[in-house]
Amino acid sequence: MLRIAVQSKGRLHDDTMALLREADIKVSESKRTLLVKARNFPIETLFLRDDDIPATVADGVADIGIVGLNELEEKEADAEIIRHLGFGACRLSLALPKDEPYTGPEWFEGKTIATSYPTILRKWLNKQGIKATIHVISGSVEISTGVGLADAIFDIVSSGSTLVTNKLREVETIMHSDAVLIANKLLDNEKRAILDEMLFRFDAIQSAETKKYVLLNAPAEKVDAITALLPGVKSPTVMPLAESGWCSIHTVIDEDRFWEIIGKLKAEGAQGILVIDIEKLIV
Ligand code: ATP
Ligand code: MG
């Protein structure tokens, strides 16, 4: 049995549960239960506040966990990063009242900065050789300058709209973060094997995310020209259609190349182009 610590509610909760679901790991979510066994996989889920996940994994109360990289760095927990999961992307930035002229890091000398991430901020200030007062607050950091609690803030930014609403301007980005899968450093072989099976499934989902399955019809004499345009996983499948002189071509392509290729395919005579999401891709 492998125990995974996940956020009980909050910004990472839904994407974490969706990832487990896509990996066919079925965990029922009755929020009142702290520890829930999966129905069809040797995993039990421990629902925690995100602040508690790094230490819980580092000290082995949970074997693995899913948490923001920012939280892992802040807690300085001794856990191994296994995978970046891509969701929960954000950055940690310093921001000032928007009309305040900013000259560079020395601006912060002698100032008071409000944050929920004192460790990460302290390290950055030390690296810059700047002495500033850190005012630790656990929430609503963005209102600190407006109410006279601090001269600047150091907080999570994703779209930046919270900063604009609070008349703040981002001046330094100190780290980028996304959700990471972390593991205790001393997993035994049985637990490693369960983790490996889980990673196999996660990787299949991640490889599928950026790919599309494409089906199209083409005149037989154009098959060579069209397949030359398709950078598939392997070579495309080509099958004759009932109507003589026509073929159906199937392949997998990178989503970000799709729009670039589609016009060329049409120009070569492709018709009835069908683009389908892929759930899992094992290469
Ligand atoms: P908890 O109750 O579990 O302690 P929390 O309030 O500390 O939750 P959330 O706001 O749920 O934390 O954010 C969890 C994580 O989501 C953050 O640590 C960060 O990694 C990520 N995240 C991504 N985008 C944002 C954002 N715009 N604001 C806050 N967190 C974000
Ligand atoms: Mg928290």
XYZ file of C-alpha atoms and ligand atoms in Angstrom:
315
model
C 0.000 0.000 0.000
C 1.295 3.456 -0.967
C 0.010 6.505 0.884
C -0.378 9.730 -1.097
C -0.915 13.138 0.549
C -3.112 15.495 -1.461
C -4.661 18.900 -0.771
C -8.052 18.423 0.895
C -9.505 21.534 -0.726
C -8.104 24.519 -2.572
C -6.516 25.236 -5.895
C -4.668 21.952 -6.376
C -7.432 19.653 -5.154
C -9.522 19.315 -8.309
C -6.628 18.831 -10.727
C -5.018 16.300 -8.372
C -8.199 14.249 -8.118
C -8.703 14.506 -11.892
C -5.189 13.165 -12.469
C -5.830 10.173 -10.203
C -9.158 9.584 -11.927
C -7.579 9.697 -15.390
C -4.988 7.190 -14.168
C -7.970 4.943 -13.292
C -7.211 5.209 -9.578
C -10.654 5.442 -8.008
C -10.785 7.408 -4.765
C -14.171 8.310 -3.386
C -14.219 11.842 -2.072
C -16.114 12.049 1.101
C -14.412 15.149 2.442
C -15.075 14.219 6.031
C -12.654 11.306 5.874
C -8.963 12.058 6.222
C -7.721 8.759 4.823
C -9.410 7.014 1.887
C -8.359 3.759 0.193
C -8.612 3.583 -3.584
C -11.076 0.954 -4.738
C -8.952 -0.594 -7.460
C -5.288 0.316 -6.785
C -3.012 -0.216 -3.751
C -3.096 3.442 -2.769
C -4.621 5.336 0.126
C -5.187 9.072 -0.057
C -4.446 11.333 2.902
C -6.270 14.666 2.582
C -4.316 17.548 4.151
C -3.777 21.298 4.012
C -1.076 21.963 1.445
C 1.190 23.467 4.130
C 1.424 20.061 5.808
C 2.167 17.962 2.718
C 5.967 18.502 2.350
C 6.805 17.534 5.958
C 4.338 14.637 5.948
C 6.134 13.145 2.943
C 9.640 13.997 4.190
C 9.081 12.228 7.509
C 7.362 9.214 5.926
C 3.842 9.623 7.349
C 2.862 9.712 3.675
C 5.010 8.020 1.004
C 4.291 10.468 -1.803
C 2.401 13.724 -2.203
C 1.195 16.321 -4.670
C 1.962 19.923 -3.718
C 3.022 23.260 -5.220
C 6.779 23.595 -5.717
C 6.495 26.929 -3.875
C 5.186 25.151 -0.766
C 7.921 22.503 -0.961
C 10.653 25.167 -1.207
C 9.138 27.232 1.570
C 9.013 24.307 3.975
C 12.532 23.169 2.947
C 11.312 19.589 3.324
C 13.714 16.804 2.423
C 11.597 15.010 -0.187
C 12.447 13.935 -3.712
C 10.756 15.639 -6.672
C 9.553 12.835 -8.960
C 7.577 14.702 -11.625
C 6.402 18.179 -12.513
C 2.699 17.777 -13.172
C 2.076 20.976 -15.119
C -1.056 22.172 -13.337
C -1.199 24.851 -10.591
C 1.253 27.018 -12.519
C 2.048 30.339 -10.863
C 4.992 32.513 -9.889
C 6.153 34.137 -6.682
C 6.801 37.820 -7.178
C 7.553 41.039 -5.373
C 5.073 43.834 -6.030
C 4.904 47.505 -5.090
C 2.160 50.153 -5.091
C 1.776 50.836 -8.803
C 2.984 54.457 -8.875
C 6.084 53.778 -6.791
C 9.217 54.215 -8.940
C 11.295 51.002 -8.886
C 15.035 51.214 -9.312
C 16.094 47.603 -8.706
C 16.461 45.191 -5.782
C 18.111 47.893 -3.626
C 14.671 49.531 -3.432
C 13.808 46.939 -0.754
C 16.635 47.992 1.596
C 15.100 48.897 4.968
C 11.561 48.286 3.722
C 8.836 46.045 5.150
C 7.555 43.228 2.922
C 4.409 41.234 3.693
C 4.343 37.585 2.638
C 3.253 34.034 3.437
C 6.590 32.794 2.038
C 9.254 34.174 4.421
C 11.868 31.457 3.760
C 11.930 31.891 -0.015
C 11.928 35.682 0.355
C 14.679 35.671 3.022
C 16.934 33.571 0.767
C 16.451 35.970 -2.137
C 17.080 39.052 0.016
C 20.235 37.463 1.437
C 21.473 36.653 -2.072
C 20.939 40.292 -3.066
C 22.632 41.455 0.161
C 19.532 43.407 1.164
C 18.227 43.906 4.687
C 14.468 44.213 4.914
C 11.782 43.406 7.457
C 9.574 40.466 6.593
C 6.052 40.644 7.912
C 4.534 37.167 7.824
C 0.800 36.934 7.216
C -1.083 33.840 6.183
C -3.687 35.306 3.844
C -4.848 38.439 1.997
C -1.248 39.503 1.457
C -2.309 41.680 -1.475
C -4.120 44.191 0.740
C -1.066 44.792 2.998
C 0.262 47.886 1.259
C -3.178 49.465 0.967
C -3.780 49.220 4.715
C -0.280 50.409 5.651
C 0.974 47.045 6.902
C 3.917 46.896 4.522
C 5.757 48.819 1.766
C 5.667 45.882 -0.645
C 4.360 42.355 -0.929
C 5.818 39.021 -1.967
C 3.061 36.702 -3.124
C 1.721 34.186 -5.637
C 0.792 35.652 -9.013
C -0.899 33.786 -11.829
C -2.861 36.080 -14.147
C -1.841 39.256 -12.326
C -5.440 40.472 -11.994
C -5.312 40.446 -8.163
C -2.331 42.809 -8.332
C -4.169 45.172 -10.684
C -7.264 45.144 -8.448
C -5.093 46.120 -5.486
C -3.165 48.797 -7.434
C 0.077 46.858 -7.277
C 2.841 46.349 -9.832
C 4.969 43.229 -10.149
C 8.657 44.191 -10.095
C 10.637 40.986 -9.476
C 9.756 37.353 -10.181
C 11.620 35.138 -7.752
C 10.395 31.688 -8.647
C 8.110 29.773 -10.987
C 6.013 26.995 -9.571
C 3.715 24.190 -10.614
C 2.346 21.152 -8.849
C 4.957 18.468 -8.244
C 4.756 14.823 -7.273
C 7.128 14.322 -4.356
C 8.269 11.148 -2.629
C 9.854 10.103 0.609
C 13.528 9.331 0.023
C 13.417 5.882 1.643
C 10.611 4.007 -0.110
C 10.909 0.217 0.073
C 10.775 -1.954 -3.055
C 7.084 -2.732 -2.768
C 6.200 0.963 -2.558
C 8.602 1.823 -5.405
C 6.838 -0.742 -7.590
C 3.423 0.818 -6.886
C 4.872 4.277 -7.566
C 6.357 3.057 -10.856
C 2.983 1.706 -11.969
C 1.394 5.044 -11.086
C 4.093 6.966 -12.980
C 3.571 4.762 -16.019
C -0.079 5.817 -16.016
C 0.711 9.512 -15.355
C 3.214 9.535 -18.223
C 0.676 7.978 -20.583
C -1.758 10.767 -19.679
C 0.871 13.489 -20.018
C 2.061 12.268 -23.423
C -1.541 12.173 -24.628
C -2.261 15.725 -23.479
C -0.377 17.472 -26.248
C -1.341 15.016 -28.991
C -4.345 14.623 -31.265
C -5.536 11.640 -33.232
C -6.178 12.744 -36.811
C -8.243 10.872 -39.404
C -8.661 12.108 -42.953
C -9.652 10.937 -46.392
C -7.364 11.471 -49.360
C -7.182 10.555 -53.050
C -4.924 7.484 -53.388
C -2.436 9.312 -55.620
C -1.947 11.966 -52.901
C -1.168 9.542 -50.074
C 2.610 9.949 -50.360
C 2.441 13.744 -50.421
C 0.064 13.794 -47.440
C 1.935 11.278 -45.280
C 5.105 13.305 -45.870
C 3.353 16.198 -44.088
C 2.393 14.100 -41.055
C 4.991 13.790 -38.300
C 3.294 10.839 -36.588
C 4.325 8.753 -33.573
C 5.283 6.110 -36.132
C 4.282 6.011 -39.765
C 0.578 6.695 -40.364
C -2.006 3.978 -40.974
C -3.306 4.054 -44.555
C -6.449 2.087 -45.442
C -8.418 1.925 -48.692
C -11.954 3.326 -48.610
C -14.953 1.557 -50.160
C -14.929 4.213 -52.889
C -12.095 3.226 -55.216
C -9.229 5.665 -55.610
C -9.641 6.968 -52.004
C -7.825 6.175 -48.758
C -8.299 6.892 -45.103
C -5.167 8.055 -43.243
C -4.877 7.889 -39.424
C -2.086 9.320 -37.324
C -1.124 11.076 -34.073
C 0.267 14.611 -34.235
C 1.414 17.303 -31.812
C -1.398 19.702 -31.102
C 0.797 22.759 -31.507
C 1.780 21.678 -35.038
C -1.793 20.999 -36.038
C -2.822 24.412 -37.425
C 0.424 24.701 -39.323
C -0.162 21.363 -41.052
C -3.899 21.507 -41.652
C -3.782 24.050 -44.486
C -1.111 22.040 -46.292
C -3.173 18.849 -45.948
C -6.192 20.522 -47.492
C -4.069 21.904 -50.300
C -2.988 18.321 -51.083
C -6.628 17.227 -51.341
C -7.347 15.895 -47.832
C -11.050 15.838 -46.941
C -13.229 14.991 -43.947
C -10.432 15.770 -41.500
C -11.384 14.547 -38.029
C -9.357 15.557 -34.952
C -9.884 13.572 -31.748
C -8.585 13.987 -28.188
C -6.434 11.126 -26.948
C -7.022 9.883 -23.422
C -3.806 7.912 -22.969
C -0.762 7.324 -25.136
C 1.749 4.594 -24.453
C 4.783 5.004 -26.691
P -4.669 25.091 2.190
O -5.998 25.323 2.821
O -4.541 23.685 1.659
O -3.507 25.498 3.043
P -3.974 27.406 0.582
O -5.013 28.458 0.781
O -2.675 27.520 1.295
O -4.658 25.985 0.860
P -4.397 27.481 -2.298
O -4.848 28.878 -2.485
O -5.405 26.398 -2.412
O -3.575 27.292 -0.934
O -3.204 27.227 -3.340
C -2.517 26.029 -3.376
C -1.391 26.133 -4.375
O -1.916 26.353 -5.684
C -0.408 27.260 -4.193
O 0.555 26.983 -3.193
C 0.237 27.330 -5.574
O 1.215 26.325 -5.711
C -0.922 26.976 -6.501
N -1.500 28.145 -7.225
C -1.601 28.260 -8.556
N -2.166 29.419 -8.928
C -2.445 30.075 -7.826
C -3.052 31.345 -7.552
N -3.469 32.159 -8.514
N -3.204 31.702 -6.272
C -2.825 30.871 -5.287
N -2.238 29.663 -5.490
C -2.042 29.259 -6.729
Mg -1.800 26.419 2.601
